[in-house]
Amino acid sequence: MFCHLRPWRRFCLEKILPHWFHYSRALSGAEAVNALRPFYFAVHPDFFGQHPREREINENSLKRLSVYLENLQKPGFKSLKPTPLTFYVRETDQNPSDGQEPFSSPGFRAVKFTLHTRDLLSTVLYILNSCSLSVEHIQSMNTNVHSQPLKEAKRMSDRPIKWDRSYYSFTGFKDPDEDLEQVSRIETTLTSWLDNNGKSAVKKLKNSLPLRKELDRLKEDLSNLLQLSDIRWQRSWGIAHRCSQLHSLGRLAQQNLETLQKAKGCTIIFTDRSGMSAVGHVMLGTMDVHHHWTKLFERLPSYFDLQRRLVLLEDQISSLLGGIQVVYIEELQPVLTLEEYYSLLNVFYSRLLKSRAPFHPRSLRGLQMILNSDRYAPSLHELGHFNIPVLCDPANLQWFIHTKVQQARENMKRKEELKVIENELIQASTKKFSLEKLYKEPSISSIQMVDCCKRLLEQSLPYLHGMHLCVSHFYSVMQDGDLCIPWNWKNGEAMK
């Protein structure tokens, strides 16, 4: 019926895609990574040490991109859910001539796009084009079959392209390998970094003190007015930004107090989108207007009803799996809304009901599991909880859990012991260096924090007096004076 449209469709594709795209074979996973090197170089979190918010956004987006690329390579996949991503892209051309808009922040710009491609090659091209990065190098990779007929094309090596240094000298392009090697080679030591940045941090912290007091006051007033359990922020926004968000919520409370008081007993989190989180926190999207926030508070009773059904569903899953507790760990799982998490639980529960895999009642009490939508095989985390894929075969799940029960209990016991040691070391470090506050990023494990604090206690670090110290993966001075140091900091001579 629609045969007459085929020539037109082919014409459109030829206009949109490069001429070599039509003669290219499927891209392998290693080749995709190699093709995306300019992109990774432009968005790598290591280069955003002085911009913690942008660094965190890039880290989270890279994780989601990695999952998307992995799913594309899994045999038998049918379709993928569109994945919206945001990256901050570094400026690598000092004299851009492509007519792009000016950078919104010094040295980088924000890029948003949604992945909906169905193969690796089109995904790579879409990412590079979305970030205004060149795709010409893909022609030189082994994915290209020359514009000659396929039977005349020579088979190219599967080795990644490694350009000679003379290529970069002649063209003026930056060598990604050289820059990354330089970052890893020139390793900053803790004492030298504090010597160079301590005074700047002290000045920023001093300037932020009035705003910090204002933030505490606003948070306490709103918590009492709305009878909230807590007010938190998902990202490392600055103190001024947080105060602005609280002022905005305060104005809304003055206009519609009765509606906002429906959140009594809840925790409010300022984040990227509005809704209710998987653990029942009220999420206020910082880009949403008051109208959206008001609608959310009005819908809270229906969310509370869904939350009760979710808890019941968790209990039903637990009874089918020998009493193992289903938990959602915010630090280790993607940010899900209540509806998204309920859907995952419901799919998993339906599969369990059909299989009726025999678990002895209460045999797994005291153990924990989390559900994952991006895994195909179960695993045991070092903290003692099981990572269970939603689509895991129940028979394989039963065998895996039974073989790992003892190790899981040992890991959970070790986790509790580590938590006690961690808290003791945090208190000791806070006292020794007269810190105002010592905390860590959610991605830092107890083992890493314990190792960091033990080595800190062996040092003499006068710059830390009265400071806010955050244990992270990078060195940075945040805009309000917080010092961020990597948990595996080095001291003495710089190491290669």
PDB file of C-alpha atoms in Angstrom, residues 30 251 293 383 400 470:
ATOM      1  CA  ALA A  30      35.076  -1.269  22.134  1.00  0.00           C
ATOM      2  CA  ARG A 251       6.154  32.445  49.786  1.00  0.00           C
ATOM      3  CA  TRP A 293       4.463  22.534  43.430  1.00  0.00           C
ATOM      4  CA  LEU A 383      27.642  -4.161  52.155  1.00  0.00           C
ATOM      5  CA  PHE A 400      22.158 -17.878  43.987  1.00  0.00           C
ATOM      6  CA  CYS A 470      33.965  16.951  52.609  1.00  0.00           C
TER       7      CYS A 470
END
